[in-house]
Short mmCIF file of C-alpha atoms and ligand atoms in Angstrom, two decimals:
data_model
loop_
_atom_site.label_atom_id
_atom_site.label_comp_id
_atom_site.label_asym_id
_atom_site.label_seq_id
_atom_site.Cartn_x
_atom_site.Cartn_y
_atom_site.Cartn_z
CA UNK Q 1 23.26 -11.51 17.60
CA UNK Q 2 20.46 -14.48 17.07
CA UNK Q 3 21.42 -17.73 15.99
CA UNK Q 4 18.30 -19.85 14.48
CA UNK Q 5 17.77 -22.84 13.75
CA UNK Q 6 21.90 -22.76 13.52
CA UNK Q 7 21.84 -20.82 10.97
CA UNK Q 8 24.80 -18.01 11.91
CA UNK Q 9 23.12 -13.98 10.56
CA UNK Q 10 25.88 -13.01 12.29
CA UNK Q 11 28.08 -13.76 9.66
CA UNK Q 12 26.52 -13.83 6.33
CA UNK Q 13 25.89 -10.40 7.10
CA UNK Q 14 29.07 -9.70 7.27
CA UNK Q 15 29.49 -10.76 3.66
CA UNK Q 16 27.42 -7.83 2.96
CA UNK Q 17 29.02 -4.45 2.76
CA UNK Q 18 26.49 -2.23 2.41
CA UNK Q 19 24.90 -3.24 5.45
CA UNK Q 20 27.53 -1.14 7.37
CA UNK Q 21 26.64 1.92 6.24
CA UNK Q 22 24.12 3.90 8.08
CA UNK Q 23 21.30 6.19 7.21
CA UNK Q 24 20.22 9.48 8.40
CA UNK Q 25 23.07 9.04 11.25
CA UNK Q 26 20.96 5.71 12.57
CA UNK Q 27 22.34 2.21 11.75
CA UNK Q 28 21.27 1.17 8.67
CA UNK Q 29 18.04 -1.22 8.86
CA UNK Q 30 17.03 -2.14 4.93
CA UNK Q 31 13.92 -3.24 4.98
CA UNK Q 32 12.99 -3.24 0.94
CA UNK Q 33 14.77 -6.62 0.16
CA UNK Q 34 11.54 -7.76 -1.94
CA UNK Q 35 12.06 -4.47 -4.01
CA UNK Q 36 16.08 -5.64 -4.28
CA UNK Q 37 18.11 -7.50 -2.61
CA UNK Q 38 21.74 -6.14 -1.33
CA UNK Q 39 24.86 -7.69 -2.93
CA UNK Q 40 27.50 -10.78 -1.19
CA UNK Q 41 31.32 -10.13 -1.78
CA UNK Q 42 31.11 -13.37 -3.36
CA UNK Q 43 28.96 -11.54 -5.84
CA UNK Q 44 30.75 -8.09 -6.06
CA UNK Q 45 34.22 -9.73 -6.50
CA UNK Q 46 32.90 -12.44 -9.28
CA UNK Q 47 31.92 -8.90 -11.03
CA UNK Q 48 35.26 -6.98 -10.61
CA UNK Q 49 37.31 -9.99 -11.08
CA UNK Q 50 35.00 -10.86 -14.86
CA UNK Q 51 36.38 -6.29 -15.70
CA UNK Q 52 39.75 -6.61 -14.49
CA UNK Q 53 40.85 -10.21 -15.53
CA UNK Q 54 37.96 -11.55 -18.14
CA UNK Q 55 36.29 -8.82 -19.58
CA UNK Q 56 35.64 -9.85 -24.05
CA UNK Q 57 32.55 -10.82 -25.95
CA UNK Q 58 31.38 -14.23 -25.39
CA UNK Q 59 30.75 -16.82 -28.15
CA UNK Q 60 33.05 -15.23 -31.31
CA UNK Q 61 35.71 -14.39 -30.63
CA UNK Q 62 38.60 -16.50 -32.00
CA UNK Q 63 41.39 -14.90 -28.49
CA UNK Q 64 42.60 -16.18 -25.32
CA UNK Q 65 39.53 -13.97 -23.93
CA UNK Q 66 36.87 -14.04 -25.36
CA UNK Q 67 37.27 -17.62 -24.85
CA UNK Q 68 37.51 -17.60 -20.88
CA UNK Q 69 34.30 -15.22 -21.25
CA UNK Q 70 32.37 -17.32 -23.21
CA UNK Q 71 33.59 -19.90 -20.53
CA UNK Q 72 31.87 -17.65 -17.84
CA UNK Q 73 29.30 -16.82 -19.11
CA UNK Q 74 27.93 -20.77 -19.63
CA UNK Q 75 29.11 -22.24 -16.50
CA UNK Q 76 26.91 -19.08 -15.10
CA UNK Q 77 23.69 -20.62 -17.15
CA UNK Q 78 24.88 -23.95 -16.37
CA UNK Q 79 24.69 -22.72 -12.25
CA UNK Q 80 21.32 -20.63 -12.47
CA UNK Q 81 19.22 -23.38 -14.51
CA UNK Q 82 20.98 -26.00 -12.58
CA UNK Q 83 19.77 -23.94 -8.72
CA UNK Q 84 15.98 -24.88 -10.38
CA UNK Q 85 16.72 -28.11 -11.55
CA UNK Q 86 15.82 -27.05 -15.45
CA UNK Q 87 16.36 -30.38 -17.28
CA UNK Q 88 19.39 -28.72 -19.26
CA UNK Q 89 20.86 -25.39 -19.72
CA UNK Q 90 19.93 -24.33 -22.90
CA UNK Q 91 16.34 -24.64 -21.40
CA UNK Q 92 17.50 -21.57 -19.19
CA UNK Q 93 17.63 -17.66 -21.12
CA UNK Q 94 19.33 -14.56 -20.28
CA UNK Q 95 17.05 -11.80 -20.25
CA UNK Q 96 16.79 -9.02 -18.23
CA UNK Q 97 14.51 -9.98 -15.33
CA UNK Q 98 11.21 -11.20 -14.02
CA UNK Q 99 10.02 -8.57 -16.31
CA UNK Q 100 11.33 -9.66 -19.87
CA UNK Q 101 10.98 -13.30 -18.85
CA UNK Q 102 7.67 -12.80 -19.01
CA UNK Q 103 6.97 -10.86 -22.56
CA UNK Q 104 8.79 -13.05 -24.16
CA UNK Q 105 6.28 -15.67 -23.25
CA UNK Q 106 3.79 -13.31 -23.99
CA UNK Q 107 4.47 -12.39 -27.26
CA UNK Q 108 6.91 -14.99 -28.66
CA UNK Q 109 4.46 -18.46 -27.31
CA UNK Q 110 1.03 -16.81 -26.81
CA UNK Q 111 0.05 -14.82 -29.05
CA UNK Q 112 0.39 -16.87 -31.69
CA UNK Q 113 -2.12 -18.95 -30.71
CA UNK Q 114 -4.20 -16.74 -29.64
CA UNK Q 115 -7.85 -16.65 -31.32
CA UNK Q 116 -10.51 -14.54 -30.22
CA UNK Q 117 -12.71 -14.73 -27.50
CA UNK Q 118 -9.62 -17.28 -25.39
CA UNK Q 119 -8.77 -16.22 -21.78
CA UNK Q 120 -6.07 -16.07 -19.81
CA UNK Q 121 -5.81 -16.00 -15.56
CA UNK Q 122 -4.24 -13.70 -13.88
CA UNK Q 123 -3.32 -14.02 -10.47
CA UNK Q 124 -5.31 -10.89 -8.74
CA UNK Q 125 -2.04 -10.21 -6.53
CA UNK Q 126 -0.23 -10.10 -9.42
CA UNK Q 127 3.11 -7.65 -10.15
CA UNK Q 128 1.42 -4.96 -12.67
CA UNK Q 129 4.48 -7.18 -14.84
CA UNK Q 130 2.54 -10.03 -15.15
CA UNK Q 131 -1.05 -8.03 -16.29
CA UNK Q 132 0.38 -6.31 -18.61
CA UNK Q 133 1.99 -7.81 -21.03
CA UNK Q 134 -0.86 -10.87 -21.08
CA UNK Q 135 -3.40 -7.88 -22.18
CA UNK Q 136 -1.02 -6.16 -24.70
CA UNK Q 137 -1.26 -9.70 -26.57
CA UNK Q 138 -5.34 -9.97 -24.71
CA UNK Q 139 -5.58 -7.32 -26.75
CA UNK Q 140 -3.81 -7.94 -30.26
CA UNK Q 141 -6.03 -11.15 -30.73
CA UNK Q 142 -9.57 -10.31 -29.25
CA UNK Q 143 -8.60 -11.84 -25.98
CA UNK Q 144 -9.21 -11.58 -21.90
CA UNK Q 145 -7.23 -11.45 -19.09
CA UNK Q 146 -9.32 -12.85 -16.61
CA UNK Q 147 -8.96 -12.22 -12.68
CA UNK Q 148 -8.35 -15.09 -10.18
CA UNK Q 149 -10.50 -13.86 -6.94
CA UNK Q 150 -8.79 -13.74 -4.09
CA UNK Q 151 -9.57 -14.10 -0.36
CA UNK Q 152 -9.72 -11.63 2.58
CA UNK Q 153 -6.63 -13.97 3.45
CA UNK Q 154 -4.54 -12.61 0.31
CA UNK Q 155 -5.08 -16.05 -0.76
CA UNK Q 156 -6.01 -17.44 -4.72
CA UNK Q 157 -9.94 -18.49 -3.95
CA UNK Q 158 -8.87 -21.50 -5.20
CA UNK Q 159 -12.78 -22.52 -5.97
CA UNK Q 160 -12.80 -19.77 -7.96
CA UNK Q 161 -9.77 -20.54 -10.09
CA UNK Q 162 -11.62 -23.90 -10.29
CA UNK Q 163 -14.67 -22.61 -12.39
CA UNK Q 164 -12.33 -20.36 -14.01
CA UNK Q 165 -10.44 -23.14 -15.14
CA UNK Q 166 -12.16 -23.96 -18.39
CA UNK Q 167 -11.20 -24.15 -22.63
CA UNK Q 168 -10.82 -21.14 -23.52
CA UNK Q 169 -8.28 -21.27 -21.17
CA UNK Q 170 -4.98 -20.85 -23.09
CA UNK Q 171 -2.99 -19.30 -19.75
CA UNK Q 172 -2.48 -19.37 -16.63
CA UNK Q 173 -0.16 -16.84 -15.47
CA UNK Q 174 0.87 -15.86 -11.89
CA UNK Q 175 3.06 -14.96 -8.80
CA UNK Q 176 4.27 -18.24 -7.21
CA UNK Q 177 4.68 -15.98 -4.14
CA UNK Q 178 2.77 -12.36 -4.38
CA UNK Q 179 5.25 -9.56 -3.74
CA UNK Q 180 2.96 -6.98 -2.37
CA UNK Q 181 1.47 -10.38 -0.04
CA UNK Q 182 3.99 -12.25 0.79
CA UNK Q 183 1.87 -14.71 -0.33
CA UNK Q 184 3.13 -18.49 -1.10
CA UNK Q 185 0.38 -19.87 -3.50
CA UNK Q 186 -0.41 -24.01 -4.05
CA UNK Q 187 2.18 -23.55 -7.41
CA UNK Q 188 2.16 -26.89 -7.91
CA UNK Q 189 -1.67 -27.68 -7.60
CA UNK Q 190 -2.20 -24.77 -10.12
CA UNK Q 191 -0.33 -26.58 -12.39
CA UNK Q 192 -1.80 -30.00 -12.37
CA UNK Q 193 -5.28 -27.80 -12.71
CA UNK Q 194 -4.71 -25.11 -15.45
CA UNK Q 195 -2.74 -28.76 -17.38
CA UNK Q 196 -5.76 -30.77 -17.28
CA UNK Q 197 -7.74 -28.18 -18.48
CA UNK Q 198 -4.49 -28.15 -21.48
CA UNK Q 199 -3.71 -24.48 -20.35
CA UNK Q 200 -0.42 -23.26 -20.10
CA UNK Q 201 1.71 -21.57 -16.86
CA UNK Q 202 3.69 -19.30 -15.96
CA UNK Q 203 4.91 -19.04 -13.11
CA UNK Q 204 6.26 -15.49 -11.89
CA UNK Q 205 9.13 -16.45 -10.01
CA UNK Q 206 9.93 -12.97 -8.45
CA UNK Q 207 10.31 -13.68 -4.93
CA UNK Q 208 10.37 -17.03 -4.37
CA UNK Q 209 14.42 -17.60 -5.50
CA UNK Q 210 15.54 -16.64 -3.07
CA UNK Q 211 13.90 -17.90 -0.41
CA UNK Q 212 12.25 -21.50 -1.59
CA UNK Q 213 13.52 -23.96 -3.11
CA UNK Q 214 12.25 -23.89 -6.69
CA UNK Q 215 12.42 -27.27 -8.86
CA UNK Q 216 10.26 -26.61 -12.10
CA UNK Q 217 11.12 -30.10 -12.40
CA UNK Q 218 9.08 -31.22 -10.02
CA UNK Q 219 6.47 -28.28 -10.22
CA UNK Q 220 6.27 -29.58 -13.97
CA UNK Q 221 5.99 -25.71 -14.84
CA UNK Q 222 5.76 -24.82 -18.37
CA UNK Q 223 8.20 -21.01 -17.98
CA UNK Q 224 9.40 -19.78 -15.01
CA UNK Q 225 10.73 -16.74 -15.32
CA UNK Q 226 13.12 -14.53 -12.39
CA UNK Q 227 15.35 -11.53 -11.83
CA UNK Q 228 18.64 -11.64 -10.53
CA UNK Q 229 18.75 -8.76 -8.38
CA UNK Q 230 16.46 -10.09 -6.33
CA UNK Q 231 18.67 -13.39 -5.64
CA UNK Q 232 21.34 -11.49 -3.70
CA UNK Q 233 22.51 -11.01 -7.75
CA UNK Q 234 22.94 -8.28 -10.25
CA UNK Q 235 20.26 -5.76 -12.11
CA UNK Q 236 20.39 -6.42 -16.11
CA UNK Q 237 19.82 -10.06 -15.87
CA UNK Q 238 17.14 -12.88 -15.38
CA UNK Q 239 16.53 -15.84 -16.37
CA UNK Q 240 13.93 -17.79 -18.25
CA UNK Q 241 12.76 -21.12 -17.80
CA UNK Q 242 10.68 -23.16 -20.62
CA UNK Q 243 10.28 -26.69 -21.15
CA UNK Q 244 11.84 -27.29 -24.47
CA UNK Q 245 8.79 -28.47 -27.07
CA UNK Q 246 7.32 -24.66 -26.10
CA UNK Q 247 11.26 -22.61 -26.61
CA UNK Q 248 11.84 -24.17 -29.96
CA UNK Q 249 8.16 -23.80 -31.26
CA UNK Q 250 8.92 -20.10 -29.95
CA UNK Q 251 9.58 -17.65 -33.00
CA UNK Q 252 12.95 -15.29 -31.53
CA UNK Q 253 11.73 -12.44 -29.47
CA UNK Q 254 14.28 -9.67 -30.78
CA UNK Q 255 16.83 -9.95 -33.74
CA UNK Q 256 20.38 -9.04 -33.97
CA UNK Q 257 23.17 -10.86 -34.26
CA UNK Q 258 24.27 -13.74 -31.62
CA UNK Q 259 20.12 -15.29 -32.26
CA UNK Q 260 21.13 -16.49 -36.49
CA UNK Q 261 22.46 -19.35 -37.64
CA UNK Q 262 22.90 -17.71 -40.78
CA UNK Q 263 21.70 -15.03 -42.59
CA UNK Q 264 21.68 -13.90 -45.95
CA UNK Q 265 19.12 -10.86 -48.09
CA UNK Q 266 17.56 -13.95 -48.84
CA UNK Q 267 16.97 -15.99 -46.32
CA UNK Q 268 17.77 -15.98 -43.08
CA UNK Q 269 17.42 -18.69 -40.58
CA UNK Q 270 17.94 -18.77 -36.91
CA UNK Q 271 20.24 -20.53 -33.81
CA UNK Q 272 18.49 -22.73 -31.48
CA UNK Q 273 18.12 -22.66 -27.77
CA UNK Q 274 18.91 -20.58 -25.65
CA UNK Q 275 20.69 -18.30 -28.25
CA UNK Q 276 18.25 -17.69 -30.41
CA UNK Q 277 16.46 -15.80 -28.05
CA UNK Q 278 19.31 -13.84 -26.99
CA UNK Q 279 19.99 -10.81 -29.73
CA UNK Q 280 22.54 -9.10 -29.39
CA UNK Q 281 25.77 -8.76 -26.90
CA UNK Q 282 24.33 -10.21 -23.16
CA UNK Q 283 25.24 -9.27 -19.40
CA UNK Q 284 28.05 -11.18 -19.57
CA UNK Q 285 28.98 -9.18 -16.35
CA UNK Q 286 25.71 -9.86 -15.35
CA UNK Q 287 24.88 -13.66 -16.08
CA UNK Q 288 28.57 -14.18 -13.58
CA UNK Q 289 27.45 -11.80 -10.54
CA UNK Q 290 24.58 -14.45 -11.34
CA UNK Q 291 26.20 -17.60 -11.70
CA UNK Q 292 28.30 -16.57 -7.98
CA UNK Q 293 24.76 -14.83 -6.67
CA UNK Q 294 23.54 -19.21 -7.19
CA UNK Q 295 27.08 -20.19 -6.32
CA UNK Q 296 26.86 -18.80 -2.34
CA UNK Q 297 22.89 -19.25 -1.54
CA UNK Q 298 24.00 -23.03 -2.73
CA UNK Q 299 27.39 -23.64 -0.87
CA UNK Q 300 24.46 -22.06 2.22
CA UNK Q 301 22.52 -24.52 4.08
CA UNK Q 302 18.97 -23.43 2.53
CA UNK Q 303 16.38 -24.90 4.88
CA UNK Q 304 18.24 -23.62 7.85
CA UNK Q 305 17.91 -20.28 5.99
CA UNK Q 306 14.39 -20.61 5.75
CA UNK Q 307 14.05 -21.61 8.72
CA UNK Q 308 15.61 -18.31 10.14
CA UNK Q 309 12.95 -15.93 7.98
CA UNK Q 310 10.34 -17.46 9.33
CA UNK Q 311 11.68 -17.29 12.68
CA UNK Q 312 12.26 -13.61 12.08
CA UNK Q 313 8.82 -12.73 10.29
CA UNK Q 314 7.66 -15.11 13.67
CA UNK Q 315 8.88 -12.56 15.58
CA UNK Q 316 7.74 -9.87 13.41
CA UNK Q 317 3.86 -11.34 13.45
CA UNK Q 318 4.14 -11.10 17.36
CA UNK Q 319 5.22 -8.01 17.64
CA UNK Q 320 2.74 -6.41 15.55
CA UNK Q 321 0.03 -7.92 17.72
CA UNK Q 322 1.23 -5.72 20.50
CA UNK Q 323 0.93 -2.63 18.50
CA UNK Q 324 -2.70 -0.94 18.76
CA UNK Q 325 -3.27 0.55 15.30
CA UNK Q 326 -1.15 -1.46 13.33
CA UNK Q 327 -3.60 -3.22 10.61
CA UNK Q 328 -1.41 -6.35 8.45
CA UNK Q 329 -3.04 -6.91 5.55
CA UNK Q 330 -2.08 -10.33 3.38
CA UNK Q 331 -2.52 -13.43 6.77
CA UNK Q 332 -1.68 -16.68 4.42
CA UNK Q 333 -1.78 -19.59 5.77
CA UNK Q 334 1.79 -19.51 4.24
CA UNK Q 335 3.82 -16.31 3.41
CA UNK Q 336 7.86 -15.59 2.97
CA UNK Q 337 8.74 -12.43 5.46
CA UNK Q 338 6.59 -9.80 3.66
CA UNK Q 339 5.21 -8.01 6.50
CA UNK Q 340 2.30 -5.55 4.80
CA UNK Q 341 0.49 -3.35 7.06
CA UNK Q 342 -1.09 0.39 7.05
CA UNK Q 343 -0.58 1.44 10.76
CA UNK Q 344 -4.05 3.25 12.14
CA UNK Q 345 -3.27 7.49 11.16
CA UNK Q 346 -0.26 7.34 9.32
CA UNK Q 347 -0.72 7.86 4.36
CA UNK Q 348 1.43 4.56 4.02
CA UNK Q 349 4.12 7.35 3.24
CA UNK Q 350 3.96 9.52 6.20
CA UNK Q 351 4.84 6.23 7.77
CA UNK Q 352 7.64 6.20 5.10
CA UNK Q 353 9.23 8.61 5.39
CA UNK Q 354 9.55 8.73 9.28
CA UNK Q 355 11.29 5.58 9.66
CA UNK Q 356 13.56 6.81 6.74
CA UNK Q 357 14.62 8.85 9.94
CA UNK Q 358 15.34 6.61 11.60
CA UNK Q 359 17.54 4.73 9.66
CA UNK Q 360 14.47 1.74 8.35
CA UNK Q 361 13.60 1.53 5.09
CA UNK Q 362 10.78 0.16 4.09
CA UNK Q 363 8.84 -0.03 0.64
CA UNK Q 364 5.47 2.21 0.52
CA UNK Q 365 2.52 2.07 -2.02
CA UNK Q 366 1.01 0.18 -4.06
CA UNK Q 367 4.27 -1.84 -5.08
CA UNK Q 368 3.58 -2.54 -8.41
CA UNK Q 369 0.61 -4.42 -7.69
CA UNK Q 370 -2.82 -1.36 -7.78
CA UNK Q 371 -5.75 -4.82 -8.47
CA UNK Q 372 -4.30 -6.00 -5.34
CA UNK Q 373 -4.56 -2.76 -2.98
CA UNK Q 374 -8.31 -2.29 -5.11
CA UNK Q 375 -9.55 -5.08 -3.26
CA UNK Q 376 -8.57 -4.20 -0.53
CA UNK Q 377 -9.95 -0.88 -0.64
CA UNK Q 378 -6.35 0.27 -0.37
CA UNK Q 379 -3.97 3.09 -1.69
CA UNK Q 380 -1.41 1.27 -0.83
CA UNK Q 381 0.66 -0.47 2.30
CA UNK Q 382 3.75 -0.24 3.92
CA UNK Q 383 6.17 -2.66 2.88
CA UNK Q 384 8.70 -4.61 4.95
CA UNK Q 385 9.92 -7.46 3.73
CA UNK Q 386 13.04 -9.55 5.25
CA UNK Q 387 16.58 -11.12 3.64
CA UNK Q 388 18.08 -13.73 4.94
CA UNK Q 389 20.59 -11.21 6.52
CA UNK Q 390 18.02 -9.83 8.47
CA UNK Q 391 17.72 -9.92 12.11
CA UNK Q 392 15.25 -10.29 14.70
CA UNK Q 393 17.02 -7.36 16.16
CA UNK Q 394 16.06 -5.85 12.88
CA UNK Q 395 12.54 -7.00 13.27
CA UNK Q 396 12.65 -5.19 16.72
CA UNK Q 397 14.91 -1.91 15.41
CA UNK Q 398 11.11 -1.26 13.05
CA UNK Q 399 8.44 -2.08 16.23
CA UNK Q 400 10.48 0.64 18.02
CA UNK Q 401 11.17 3.28 15.11
CA UNK Q 402 6.90 2.49 14.13
CA UNK Q 403 6.03 3.28 17.91
CA UNK Q 404 7.88 6.11 17.31
CA UNK Q 405 6.12 6.79 14.41
CA UNK Q 406 2.99 6.34 16.31
CA UNK Q 407 3.52 9.80 18.41
CA UNK Q 408 3.63 11.91 15.05
CA UNK Q 409 0.85 10.86 14.47
N1 PMP L 1 7.34 -10.76 -10.99
C1 PMP L 1 6.46 -9.83 -9.05
C2 PMP L 1 6.30 -10.72 -8.26
C3 PMP L 1 7.65 -9.06 -8.54
O1 PMP L 1 7.95 -8.38 -7.00
C4 PMP L 1 8.48 -7.33 -9.64
C5 PMP L 1 9.83 -6.82 -8.62
N2 PMP L 1 9.08 -6.42 -7.97
C6 PMP L 1 8.23 -8.28 -10.59
C7 PMP L 1 7.85 -9.35 -10.78
C8 PMP L 1 9.79 -7.61 -12.20
O2 PMP L 1 10.55 -7.48 -11.51
P1 PMP L 1 11.78 -7.12 -12.38
O3 PMP L 1 11.60 -5.41 -12.07
O4 PMP L 1 13.19 -7.14 -12.02
O5 PMP L 1 11.52 -7.34 -13.73
#
């Protein structure tokens, strides 16, 4: 098995038990990592150990287990906050994931200040979860969601973005990396331009945290949203980072236990950061699992990992060029290892099913980015998305399976 640039992919694969199984009698090639990644033993075992040895509710028990659960939960926050270089752990709010994080910012940050005629600029490649929450607040306040146009390469049209930015722009919301096409946007430049125009920026980091080094302070992001399950952690847990002044100015998201300071029927006061936004019993085991995922990723040579993923993408691009009838959608100069494509004569769903029969798991359809599909005049694509444990052999399995698919079309 290949070792690229000092990254021992065989050793990494061995840490992911799910990858050893067969599907339809064929060894599994899992290429649906943009939807969700598989979990290393370190994460599975951390969750198992939490339930076997620590499980208790956090922040309120008088007993030893409650202390241990609270420590584990808050240690996870420190790890996850540190992973994106948040200046303080309390600026990292645990949420259900990217979707909830974006909804919190839309409802609690933007909505109270949004006025008739204001504009929210949103990426033309956006995932629905970075469109619909803005449409909901825009509709309630008489504001407008304005898409940032996309070039044929699946890069944002920066000249158009500069023209769209103006005194009406309250918020710029875009993905750091596109899930549909893999494009890595020039987010530092976009943030600087938005700030110069007086607008705040939310970055949807769902597709970036597992692949790129994210430094929210260096980026000067106002908000950063991400999901644990796309970075080798569990489902149902994710994060929202925000600048302290912005988070402190926001009203609570949900009301309930954990998010209060004092409650009376006359007057209730709210807790400070981060608890003000974490009503109810949190996903403690999820946070512990996400902490373990971050510890796992931090223990890797991330530069070597990124070089490996780039080599996997380069190999896929090379093989795609040799395949007649293969149409790549999304040719950004800077992209992660996501291959969105069409096969001549084959509906994406049929291609996906025929690949599955050969043990190759991909995603087909609009990838929750219908406007992006509309931009390219297509209903959907076949998407192979790679993770740190994918090999050059996986790429070869994909293309030999595609050649077989072509014989059925
Ligand atoms: N944004 C992007 C770019 C995504 O890829 C996804 C998940 N496909 C989301 C947002 C939503 O993430 P979640 O479903 O984990 O909230």
